[in-house]
PDB file of C-alpha atoms in Angstrom:
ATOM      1  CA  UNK A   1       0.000   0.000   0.000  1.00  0.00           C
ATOM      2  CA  UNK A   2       1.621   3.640  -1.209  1.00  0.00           C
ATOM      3  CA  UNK A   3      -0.407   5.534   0.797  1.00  0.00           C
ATOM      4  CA  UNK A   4      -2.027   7.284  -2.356  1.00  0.00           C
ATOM      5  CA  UNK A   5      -5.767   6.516  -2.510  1.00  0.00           C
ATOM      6  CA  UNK A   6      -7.842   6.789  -5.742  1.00  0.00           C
ATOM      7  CA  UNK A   7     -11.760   7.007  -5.547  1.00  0.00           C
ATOM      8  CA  UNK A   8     -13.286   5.386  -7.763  1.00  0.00           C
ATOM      9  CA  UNK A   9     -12.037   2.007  -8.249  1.00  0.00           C
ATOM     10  CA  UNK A  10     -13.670   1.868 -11.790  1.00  0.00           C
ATOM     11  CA  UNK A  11     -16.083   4.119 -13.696  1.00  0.00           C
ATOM     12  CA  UNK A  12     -18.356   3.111 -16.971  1.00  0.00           C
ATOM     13  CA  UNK A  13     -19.934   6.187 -18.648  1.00  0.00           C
ATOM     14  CA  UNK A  14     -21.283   7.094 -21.943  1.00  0.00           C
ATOM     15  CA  UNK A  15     -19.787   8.813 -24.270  1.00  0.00           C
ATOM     16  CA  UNK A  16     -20.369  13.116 -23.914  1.00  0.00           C
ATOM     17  CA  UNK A  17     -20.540  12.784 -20.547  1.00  0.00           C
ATOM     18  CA  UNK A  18     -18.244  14.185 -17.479  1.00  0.00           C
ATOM     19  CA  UNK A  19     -16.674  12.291 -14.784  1.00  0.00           C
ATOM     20  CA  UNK A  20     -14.127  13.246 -11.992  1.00  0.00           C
ATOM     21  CA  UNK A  21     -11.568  11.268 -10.381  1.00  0.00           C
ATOM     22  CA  UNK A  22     -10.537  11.684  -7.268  1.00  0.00           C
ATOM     23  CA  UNK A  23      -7.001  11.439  -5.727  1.00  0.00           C
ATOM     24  CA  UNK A  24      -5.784  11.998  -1.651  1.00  0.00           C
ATOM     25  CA  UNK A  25      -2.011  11.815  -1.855  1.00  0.00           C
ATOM     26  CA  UNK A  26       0.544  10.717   1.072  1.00  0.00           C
ATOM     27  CA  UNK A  27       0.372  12.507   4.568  1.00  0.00           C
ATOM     28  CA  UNK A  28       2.825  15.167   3.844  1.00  0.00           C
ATOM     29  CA  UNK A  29       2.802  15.309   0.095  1.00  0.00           C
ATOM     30  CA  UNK A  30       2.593  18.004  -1.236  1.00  0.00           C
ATOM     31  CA  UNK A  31       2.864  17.488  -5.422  1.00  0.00           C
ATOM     32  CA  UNK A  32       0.428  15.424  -6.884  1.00  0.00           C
ATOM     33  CA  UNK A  33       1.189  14.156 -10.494  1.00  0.00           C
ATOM     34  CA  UNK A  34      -1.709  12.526 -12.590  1.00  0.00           C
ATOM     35  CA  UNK A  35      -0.970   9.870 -15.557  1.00  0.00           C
ATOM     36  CA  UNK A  36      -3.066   8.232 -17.773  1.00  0.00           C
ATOM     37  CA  UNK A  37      -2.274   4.882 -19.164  1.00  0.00           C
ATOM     38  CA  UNK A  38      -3.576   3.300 -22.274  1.00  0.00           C
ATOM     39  CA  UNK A  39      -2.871   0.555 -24.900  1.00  0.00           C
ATOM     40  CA  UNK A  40      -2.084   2.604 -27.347  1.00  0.00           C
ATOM     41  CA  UNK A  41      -0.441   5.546 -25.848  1.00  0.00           C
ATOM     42  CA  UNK A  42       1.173   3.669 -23.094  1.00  0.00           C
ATOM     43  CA  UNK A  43       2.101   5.920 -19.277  1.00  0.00           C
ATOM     44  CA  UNK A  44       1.461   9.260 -20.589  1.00  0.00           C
ATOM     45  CA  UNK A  45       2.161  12.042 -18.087  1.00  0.00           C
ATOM     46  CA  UNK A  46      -1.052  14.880 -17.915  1.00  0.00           C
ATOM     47  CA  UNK A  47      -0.234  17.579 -15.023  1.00  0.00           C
ATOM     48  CA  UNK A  48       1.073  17.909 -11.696  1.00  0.00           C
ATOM     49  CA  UNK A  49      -0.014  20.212  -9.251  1.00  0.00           C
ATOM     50  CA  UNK A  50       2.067  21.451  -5.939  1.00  0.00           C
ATOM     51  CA  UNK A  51       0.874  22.893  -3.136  1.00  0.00           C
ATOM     52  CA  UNK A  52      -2.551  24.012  -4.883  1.00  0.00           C
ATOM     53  CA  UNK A  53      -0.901  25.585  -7.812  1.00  0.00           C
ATOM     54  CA  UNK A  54      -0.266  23.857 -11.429  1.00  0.00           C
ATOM     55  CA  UNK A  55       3.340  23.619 -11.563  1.00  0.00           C
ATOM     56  CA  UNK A  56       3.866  21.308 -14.954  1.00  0.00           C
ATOM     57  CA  UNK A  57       1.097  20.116 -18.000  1.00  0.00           C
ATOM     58  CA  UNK A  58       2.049  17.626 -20.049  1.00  0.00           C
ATOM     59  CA  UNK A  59      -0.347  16.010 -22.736  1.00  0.00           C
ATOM     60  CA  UNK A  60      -3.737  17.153 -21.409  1.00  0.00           C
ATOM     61  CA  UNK A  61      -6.772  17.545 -23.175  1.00  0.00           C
ATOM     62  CA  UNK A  62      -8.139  20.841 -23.323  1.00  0.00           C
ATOM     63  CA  UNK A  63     -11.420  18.713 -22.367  1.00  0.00           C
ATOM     64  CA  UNK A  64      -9.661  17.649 -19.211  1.00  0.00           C
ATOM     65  CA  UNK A  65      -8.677  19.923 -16.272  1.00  0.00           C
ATOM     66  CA  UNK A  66      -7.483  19.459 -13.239  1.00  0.00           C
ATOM     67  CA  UNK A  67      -6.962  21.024  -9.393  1.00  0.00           C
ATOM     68  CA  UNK A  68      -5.887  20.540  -6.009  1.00  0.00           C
ATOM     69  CA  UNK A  69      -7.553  21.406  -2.952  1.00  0.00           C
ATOM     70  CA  UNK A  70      -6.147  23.198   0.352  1.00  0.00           C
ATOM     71  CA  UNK A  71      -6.377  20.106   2.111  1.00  0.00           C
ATOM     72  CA  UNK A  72      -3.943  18.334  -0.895  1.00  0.00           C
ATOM     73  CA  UNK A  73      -6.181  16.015  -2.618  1.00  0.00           C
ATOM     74  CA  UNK A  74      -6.699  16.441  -6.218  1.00  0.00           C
ATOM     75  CA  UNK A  75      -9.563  16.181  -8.646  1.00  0.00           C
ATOM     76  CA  UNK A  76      -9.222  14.977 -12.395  1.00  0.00           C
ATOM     77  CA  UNK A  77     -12.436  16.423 -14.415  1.00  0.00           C
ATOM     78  CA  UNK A  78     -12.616  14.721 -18.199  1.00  0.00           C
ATOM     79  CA  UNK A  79     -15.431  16.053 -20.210  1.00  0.00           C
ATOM     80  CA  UNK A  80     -16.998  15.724 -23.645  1.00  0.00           C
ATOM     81  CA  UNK A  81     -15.640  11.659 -22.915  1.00  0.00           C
ATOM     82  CA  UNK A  82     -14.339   9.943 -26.054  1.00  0.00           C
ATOM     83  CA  UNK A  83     -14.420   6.365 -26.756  1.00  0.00           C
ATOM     84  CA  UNK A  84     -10.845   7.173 -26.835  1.00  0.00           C
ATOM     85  CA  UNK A  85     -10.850   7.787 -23.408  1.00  0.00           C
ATOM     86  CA  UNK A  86     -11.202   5.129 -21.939  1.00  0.00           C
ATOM     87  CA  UNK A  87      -7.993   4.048 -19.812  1.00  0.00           C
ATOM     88  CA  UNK A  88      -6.397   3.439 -16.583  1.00  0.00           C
ATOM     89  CA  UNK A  89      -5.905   6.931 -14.850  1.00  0.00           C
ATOM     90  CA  UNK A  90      -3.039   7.065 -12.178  1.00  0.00           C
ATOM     91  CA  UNK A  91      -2.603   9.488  -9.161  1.00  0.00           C
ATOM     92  CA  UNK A  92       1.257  10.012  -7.963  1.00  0.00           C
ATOM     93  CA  UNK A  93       2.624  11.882  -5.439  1.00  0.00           C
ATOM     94  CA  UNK A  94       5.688  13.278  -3.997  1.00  0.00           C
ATOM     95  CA  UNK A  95       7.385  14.519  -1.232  1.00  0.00           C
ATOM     96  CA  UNK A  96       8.985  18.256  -1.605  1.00  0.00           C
ATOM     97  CA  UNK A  97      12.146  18.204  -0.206  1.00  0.00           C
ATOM     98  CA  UNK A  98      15.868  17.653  -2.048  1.00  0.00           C
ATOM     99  CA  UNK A  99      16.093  13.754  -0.341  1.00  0.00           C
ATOM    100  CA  UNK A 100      12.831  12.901  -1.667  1.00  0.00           C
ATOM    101  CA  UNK A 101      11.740  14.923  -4.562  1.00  0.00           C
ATOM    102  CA  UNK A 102      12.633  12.607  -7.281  1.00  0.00           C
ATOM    103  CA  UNK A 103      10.541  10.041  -6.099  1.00  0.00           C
ATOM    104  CA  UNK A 104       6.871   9.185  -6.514  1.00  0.00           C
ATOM    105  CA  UNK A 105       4.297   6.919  -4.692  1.00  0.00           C
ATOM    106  CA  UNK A 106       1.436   5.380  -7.064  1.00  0.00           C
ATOM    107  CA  UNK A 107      -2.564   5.069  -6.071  1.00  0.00           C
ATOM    108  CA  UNK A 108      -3.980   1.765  -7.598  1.00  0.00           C
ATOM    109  CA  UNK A 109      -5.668   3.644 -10.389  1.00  0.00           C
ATOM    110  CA  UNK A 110      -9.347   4.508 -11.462  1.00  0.00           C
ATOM    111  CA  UNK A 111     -10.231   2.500 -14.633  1.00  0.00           C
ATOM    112  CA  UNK A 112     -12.571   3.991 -16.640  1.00  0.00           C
ATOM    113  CA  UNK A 113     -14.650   2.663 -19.678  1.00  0.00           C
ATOM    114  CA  UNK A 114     -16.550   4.774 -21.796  1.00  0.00           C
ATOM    115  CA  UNK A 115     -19.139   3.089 -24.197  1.00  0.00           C
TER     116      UNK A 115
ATOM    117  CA  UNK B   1      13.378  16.052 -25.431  1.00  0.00           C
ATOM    118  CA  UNK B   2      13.829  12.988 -23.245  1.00  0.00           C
ATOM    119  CA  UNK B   3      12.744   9.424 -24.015  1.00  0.00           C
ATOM    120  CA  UNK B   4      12.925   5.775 -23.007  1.00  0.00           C
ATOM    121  CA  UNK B   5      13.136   2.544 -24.891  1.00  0.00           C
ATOM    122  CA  UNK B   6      12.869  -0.083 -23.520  1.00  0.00           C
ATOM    123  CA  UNK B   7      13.735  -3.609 -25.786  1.00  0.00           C
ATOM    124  CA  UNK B   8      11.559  -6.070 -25.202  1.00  0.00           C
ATOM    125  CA  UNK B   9       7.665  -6.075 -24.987  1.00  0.00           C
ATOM    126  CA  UNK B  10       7.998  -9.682 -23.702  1.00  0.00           C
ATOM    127  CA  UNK B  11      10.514 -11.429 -21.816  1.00  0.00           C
ATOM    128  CA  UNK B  12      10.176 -14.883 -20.757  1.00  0.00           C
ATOM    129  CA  UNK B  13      12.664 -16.792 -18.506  1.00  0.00           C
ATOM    130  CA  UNK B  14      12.861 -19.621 -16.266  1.00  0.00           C
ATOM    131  CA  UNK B  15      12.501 -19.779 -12.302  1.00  0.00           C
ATOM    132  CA  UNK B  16      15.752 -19.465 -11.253  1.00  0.00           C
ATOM    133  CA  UNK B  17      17.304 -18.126 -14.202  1.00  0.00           C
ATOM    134  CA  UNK B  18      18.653 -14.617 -14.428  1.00  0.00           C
ATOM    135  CA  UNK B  19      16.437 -11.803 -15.479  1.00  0.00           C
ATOM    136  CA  UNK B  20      17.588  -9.016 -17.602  1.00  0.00           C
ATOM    137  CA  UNK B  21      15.403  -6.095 -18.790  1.00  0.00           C
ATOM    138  CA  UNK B  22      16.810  -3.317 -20.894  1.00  0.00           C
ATOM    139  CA  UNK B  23      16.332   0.251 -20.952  1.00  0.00           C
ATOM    140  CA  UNK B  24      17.879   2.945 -22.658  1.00  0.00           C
ATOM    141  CA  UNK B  25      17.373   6.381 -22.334  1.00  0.00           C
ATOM    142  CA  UNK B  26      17.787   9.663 -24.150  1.00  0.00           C
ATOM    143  CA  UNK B  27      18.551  12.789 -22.100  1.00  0.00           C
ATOM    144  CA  UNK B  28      20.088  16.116 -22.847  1.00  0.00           C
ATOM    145  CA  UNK B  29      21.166  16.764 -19.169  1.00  0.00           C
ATOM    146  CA  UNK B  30      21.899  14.060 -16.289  1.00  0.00           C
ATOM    147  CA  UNK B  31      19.017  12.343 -15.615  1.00  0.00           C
ATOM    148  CA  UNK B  32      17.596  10.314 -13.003  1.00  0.00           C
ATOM    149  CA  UNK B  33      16.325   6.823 -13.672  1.00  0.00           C
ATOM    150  CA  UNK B  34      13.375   4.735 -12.227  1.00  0.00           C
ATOM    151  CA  UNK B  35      12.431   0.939 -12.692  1.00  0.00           C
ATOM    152  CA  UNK B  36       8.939   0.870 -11.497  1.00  0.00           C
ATOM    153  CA  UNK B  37       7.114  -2.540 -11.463  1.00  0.00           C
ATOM    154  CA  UNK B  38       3.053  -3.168 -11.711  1.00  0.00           C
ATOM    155  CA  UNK B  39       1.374  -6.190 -10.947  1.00  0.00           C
ATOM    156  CA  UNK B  40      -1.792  -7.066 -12.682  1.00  0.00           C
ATOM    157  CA  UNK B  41      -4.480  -4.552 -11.267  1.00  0.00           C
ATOM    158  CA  UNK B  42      -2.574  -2.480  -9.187  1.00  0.00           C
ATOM    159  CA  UNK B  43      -0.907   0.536  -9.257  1.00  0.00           C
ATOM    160  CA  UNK B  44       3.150   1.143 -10.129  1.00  0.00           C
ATOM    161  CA  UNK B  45       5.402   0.226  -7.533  1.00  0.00           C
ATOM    162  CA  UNK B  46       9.133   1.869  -7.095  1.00  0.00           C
ATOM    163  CA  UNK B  47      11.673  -0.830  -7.514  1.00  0.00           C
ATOM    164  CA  UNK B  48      14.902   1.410  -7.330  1.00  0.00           C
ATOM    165  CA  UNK B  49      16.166   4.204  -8.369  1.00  0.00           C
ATOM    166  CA  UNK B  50      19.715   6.311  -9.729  1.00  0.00           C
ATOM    167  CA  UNK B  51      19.840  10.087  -8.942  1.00  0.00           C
ATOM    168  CA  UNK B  52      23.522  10.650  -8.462  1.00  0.00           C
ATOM    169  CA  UNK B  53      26.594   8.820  -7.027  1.00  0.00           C
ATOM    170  CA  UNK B  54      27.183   5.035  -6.876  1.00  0.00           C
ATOM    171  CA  UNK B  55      25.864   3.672 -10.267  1.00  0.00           C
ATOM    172  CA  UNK B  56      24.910   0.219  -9.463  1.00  0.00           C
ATOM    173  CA  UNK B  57      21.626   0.773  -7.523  1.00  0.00           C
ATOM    174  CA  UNK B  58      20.102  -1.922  -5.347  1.00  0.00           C
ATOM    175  CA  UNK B  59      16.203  -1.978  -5.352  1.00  0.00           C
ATOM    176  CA  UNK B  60      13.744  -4.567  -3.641  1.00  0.00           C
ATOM    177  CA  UNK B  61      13.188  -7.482  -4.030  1.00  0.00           C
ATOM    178  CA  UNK B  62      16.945  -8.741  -5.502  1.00  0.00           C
ATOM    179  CA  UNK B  63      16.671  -6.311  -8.524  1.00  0.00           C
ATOM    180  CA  UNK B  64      19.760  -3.944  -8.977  1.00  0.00           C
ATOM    181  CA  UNK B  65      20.084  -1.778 -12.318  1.00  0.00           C
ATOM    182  CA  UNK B  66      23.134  -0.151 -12.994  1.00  0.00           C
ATOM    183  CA  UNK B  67      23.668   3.381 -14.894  1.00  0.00           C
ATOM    184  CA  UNK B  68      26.030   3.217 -18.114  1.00  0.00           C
ATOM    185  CA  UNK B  69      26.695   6.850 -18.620  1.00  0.00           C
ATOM    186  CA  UNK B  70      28.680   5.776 -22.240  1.00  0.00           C
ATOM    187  CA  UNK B  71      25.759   3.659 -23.465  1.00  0.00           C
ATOM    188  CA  UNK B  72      22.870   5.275 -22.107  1.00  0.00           C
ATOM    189  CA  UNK B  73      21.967   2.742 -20.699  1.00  0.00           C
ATOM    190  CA  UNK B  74      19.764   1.318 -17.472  1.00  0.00           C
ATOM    191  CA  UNK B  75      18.928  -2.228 -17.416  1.00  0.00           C
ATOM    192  CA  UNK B  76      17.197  -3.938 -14.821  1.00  0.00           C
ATOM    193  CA  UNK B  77      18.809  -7.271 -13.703  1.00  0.00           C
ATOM    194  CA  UNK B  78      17.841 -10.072 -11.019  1.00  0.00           C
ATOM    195  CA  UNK B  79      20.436 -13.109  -9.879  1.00  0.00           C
ATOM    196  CA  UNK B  80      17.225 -15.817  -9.869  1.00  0.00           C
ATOM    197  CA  UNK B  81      13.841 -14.886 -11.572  1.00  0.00           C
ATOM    198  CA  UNK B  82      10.837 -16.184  -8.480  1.00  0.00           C
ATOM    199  CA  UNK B  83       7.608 -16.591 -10.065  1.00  0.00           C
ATOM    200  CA  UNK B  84       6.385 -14.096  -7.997  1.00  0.00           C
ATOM    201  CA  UNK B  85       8.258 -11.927 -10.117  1.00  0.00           C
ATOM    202  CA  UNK B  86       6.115 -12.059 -13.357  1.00  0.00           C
ATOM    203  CA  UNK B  87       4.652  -8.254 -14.052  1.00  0.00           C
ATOM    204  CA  UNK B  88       4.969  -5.503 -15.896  1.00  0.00           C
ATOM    205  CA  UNK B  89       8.428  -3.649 -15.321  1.00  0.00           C
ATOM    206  CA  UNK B  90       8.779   0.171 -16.696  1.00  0.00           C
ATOM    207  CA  UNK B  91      11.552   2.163 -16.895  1.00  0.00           C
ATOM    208  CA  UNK B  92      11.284   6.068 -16.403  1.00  0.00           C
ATOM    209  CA  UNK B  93      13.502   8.939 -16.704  1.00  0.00           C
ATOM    210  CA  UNK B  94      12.821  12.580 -15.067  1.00  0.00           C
ATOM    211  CA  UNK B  95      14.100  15.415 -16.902  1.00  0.00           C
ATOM    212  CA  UNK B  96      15.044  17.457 -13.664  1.00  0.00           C
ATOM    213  CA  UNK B  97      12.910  20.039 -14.092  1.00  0.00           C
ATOM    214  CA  UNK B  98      10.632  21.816 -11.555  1.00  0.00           C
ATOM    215  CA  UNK B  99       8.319  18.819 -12.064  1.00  0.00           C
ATOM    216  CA  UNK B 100      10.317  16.008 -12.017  1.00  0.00           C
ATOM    217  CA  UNK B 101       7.896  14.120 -13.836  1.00  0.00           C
ATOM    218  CA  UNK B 102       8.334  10.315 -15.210  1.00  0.00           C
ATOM    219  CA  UNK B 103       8.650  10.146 -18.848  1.00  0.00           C
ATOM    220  CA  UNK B 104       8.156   5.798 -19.143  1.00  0.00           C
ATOM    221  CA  UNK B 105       8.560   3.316 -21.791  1.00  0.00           C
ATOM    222  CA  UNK B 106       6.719   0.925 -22.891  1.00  0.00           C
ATOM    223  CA  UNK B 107       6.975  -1.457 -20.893  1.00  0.00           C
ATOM    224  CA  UNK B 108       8.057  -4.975 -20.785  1.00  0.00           C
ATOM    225  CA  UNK B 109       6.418  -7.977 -19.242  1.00  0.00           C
ATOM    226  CA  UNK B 110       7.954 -10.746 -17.190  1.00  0.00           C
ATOM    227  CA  UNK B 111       7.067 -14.087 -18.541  1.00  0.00           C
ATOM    228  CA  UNK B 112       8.499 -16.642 -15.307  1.00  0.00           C
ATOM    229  CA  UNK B 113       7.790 -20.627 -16.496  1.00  0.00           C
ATOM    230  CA  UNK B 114       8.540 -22.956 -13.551  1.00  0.00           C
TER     231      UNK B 114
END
């Protein structure tokens, strides 16, 4: 267990419609790093927030956004869902501090399926 | 920009038999390396990592990978292959930016026969 919890476990929507994704990161984390993984596109990296502010995008859909609350969990919102969408969707997170920055602690994921 | 290959969708080795998975990167600057490891619905566990200093890095589980600055490379190696071993192993660089987020390949999964 990393410590990282992601609510829900799986999700099965239609396609046009909006779902978010929840992520709580590690006691005392303060980045939180979302990734989306596919067959086709593989472990794509999509943002990364720190301390409530975006600090890095990476592949994101402008149909997706993202933020992070004061009390450091994070919300994923994908909208307009595509077929294409469907994937595994990862939450990271990370410790600020020099010892620890570099490394990052997984949730188990929130699989979603859109048909 | 910064990428990873990794050879190998599938390996497939026997109990007991050394494991080698092979990564190579492609970095401008000095990066750091990952090997993370996921087992069939769960999340991406940390095996080891290199950030600086000694370049043979000792993970969990028996794996060590060891950073070739002259061939770019990072492989992932194990003595004696358990079947407990068999999942998906990725291999991620960070470019050192602000972010420090993973770039991964593509992953390679760990056939073990008995």
């Amino acid at each position: 267990d990393s410590g990282v919890t992601q609510t829900p476990k799986h999700l099965i929507t239609a396609t046009g419609q909006r779902v978010t994704l929840r992520c709580s990161p590690r006691s005392g984390d303060l980045s939180v790093y979302w990734y989306q993984q596919s067959l086709d596109q593989g472990l794509q990296f999509l943002i990364q927030y720190y301390n409530g502010e975006e600090r890095a995008k990476g592949n994101i859909l402008e149909r997706f956004s993202a933020q992070q609350f004061p009390d450091l969990h994070s919300e994923l919102n994908l909208s307009s869902l595509e077929l294409g969408d469907s994937a595994l969707y990862f939450c990271a997170s990370s410790v600020a501090s020099d010892r620890r920055l570099y490394e990052q602690y997984f949730g188990p994921g929130t699989r979603l399926t859109v048909t | 920009a910064q990428s990873v290959t990794q050879l190998g969708s599938h390996v497939s080795v026997s109990e007991g038999a050394l494991v080698l998975l092979r990564c190579n990167y492609s970095s401008s600057v000095p990066p750091y390396l990952f090997w993370y490891v996921q087992y069939p619905n769960q999340g991406l566990q940390l095996l080891l990592k290199y950030t600086t200093g000694a370049t043979l890095v000792k993970g969990i589980n028996g794996f060590e990978a060891e950073f070739k600055k002259s061939e770019t490379s990072f492989h992932l190696t194990k003595p004696s292959a358990h079947m407990s071993d068999a999942a998906e192993y990725f291999c991620a660089v960070s470019d050192g930016d602000s972010s420090y987020k993973l770039i991964f390949g593509s992953g390679t999964r760990l056939l073990v026969r008995p």
